[in-house]
Amino acid sequence: NDSTKTIITNKFNLYHAFKTTFPDKVHKYMPESWDFKSFITNKHHIDKLISNKQTINHVYIVRPAGAGAFTGQDIYIVDNIPSLKKAITGTQKYKTVLITKYITNPLLFENKKFHLRIYFLVGLIKGHFMTKIFDFYKILTAKIPYKNGNWDNTDIHDTHLKSTGRDIICPF
């Protein structure tokens, strides 16, 4: 089953697994997320999203999930009707697309957005699964310091390998 193989790397599967397993804690640790294609065809969600014909109530991130989605491509920040239309058009080629409330007050490292790249090894030895979480990890940052707003500037918001200026291996 593809969904169990990608439970950690597929953000759609991860959110729904966490929501199913820990329904009372999911909103404490993860921003609310939905399947984008279902979201944009559901009048209740659209009414919640759009306060009037031109304004969107929150900032959202729309991104592919699943196979082919791990490249940082076709990610859209949605805060108005034109950006919503751009996200709809730009993600049509993907089977699974996720819309998530965007974190507009993120924890920062050196004043930049970041994420942790944690290394986890799974092996099958003599018929038994063995796992190990390594005691080091990488910090991947955006190119430039975070500024709330300016949603189209990927140098502020993108935290993939190509945006990190140097290797930051932890613990320091």
Short mmCIF file of N, CA, C and O in Angstrom, two decimals, residues 2 6 9-10 13 64-71 93-96:
data_model
loop_
_atom_site.label_atom_id
_atom_site.label_comp_id
_atom_site.label_asym_id
_atom_site.label_seq_id
_atom_site.Cartn_x
_atom_site.Cartn_y
_atom_site.Cartn_z
N ASP A 2 0.71 2.10 -1.02
CA ASP A 2 1.55 3.29 -1.17
C ASP A 2 1.40 4.26 0.00
O ASP A 2 2.35 4.88 0.43
N THR A 6 4.66 5.79 2.46
CA THR A 6 5.03 7.21 2.45
C THR A 6 4.38 7.97 3.60
O THR A 6 4.13 9.16 3.47
N THR A 9 6.91 10.85 4.53
CA THR A 9 7.33 11.77 3.48
C THR A 9 6.17 12.41 2.74
O THR A 9 6.33 13.49 2.16
N ASN A 10 5.02 11.79 2.71
CA ASN A 10 3.85 12.35 2.05
C ASN A 10 3.06 13.16 3.09
O ASN A 10 2.45 12.60 3.99
N ASN A 13 -0.59 12.12 3.73
CA ASN A 13 -0.73 10.91 4.54
C ASN A 13 -0.32 11.16 5.99
O ASN A 13 -0.95 10.66 6.92
N PRO A 64 1.86 19.91 -3.95
CA PRO A 64 1.63 18.51 -4.27
C PRO A 64 2.08 17.60 -3.13
O PRO A 64 2.96 17.96 -2.36
N ALA A 65 1.47 16.45 -3.05
CA ALA A 65 1.85 15.44 -2.06
C ALA A 65 1.93 14.10 -2.77
O ALA A 65 1.23 13.88 -3.75
N GLY A 66 2.79 13.23 -2.30
CA GLY A 66 2.90 11.91 -2.92
C GLY A 66 3.99 11.87 -3.97
O GLY A 66 4.91 12.69 -3.98
N ALA A 67 3.87 10.93 -4.89
CA ALA A 67 4.90 10.69 -5.91
C ALA A 67 5.21 11.96 -6.70
O ALA A 67 4.30 12.65 -7.16
N GLY A 68 6.48 12.29 -6.81
CA GLY A 68 6.92 13.45 -7.58
C GLY A 68 6.79 14.77 -6.86
O GLY A 68 7.03 15.83 -7.44
N ALA A 69 6.44 14.76 -5.60
CA ALA A 69 6.16 16.01 -4.89
C ALA A 69 7.30 16.48 -4.00
O ALA A 69 7.15 17.45 -3.29
N PHE A 70 8.42 15.81 -4.03
CA PHE A 70 9.46 16.11 -3.05
C PHE A 70 10.55 17.02 -3.62
O PHE A 70 11.69 16.98 -3.19
N THR A 71 10.23 17.85 -4.58
CA THR A 71 11.23 18.66 -5.25
C THR A 71 11.13 20.14 -4.91
O THR A 71 11.96 20.92 -5.33
N LYS A 93 -1.77 18.83 -12.63
CA LYS A 93 -1.11 17.61 -13.11
C LYS A 93 -0.85 16.58 -12.00
O LYS A 93 -0.47 15.46 -12.27
N TYR A 94 -1.08 16.96 -10.74
CA TYR A 94 -0.80 16.07 -9.62
C TYR A 94 -2.05 15.33 -9.17
O TYR A 94 -3.14 15.89 -9.15
N LYS A 95 -1.86 14.09 -8.76
CA LYS A 95 -2.98 13.28 -8.25
C LYS A 95 -3.43 13.78 -6.88
O LYS A 95 -4.62 13.90 -6.60
N THR A 96 -2.47 14.07 -6.00
CA THR A 96 -2.79 14.51 -4.64
C THR A 96 -2.17 15.87 -4.39
O THR A 96 -0.97 16.05 -4.59
#
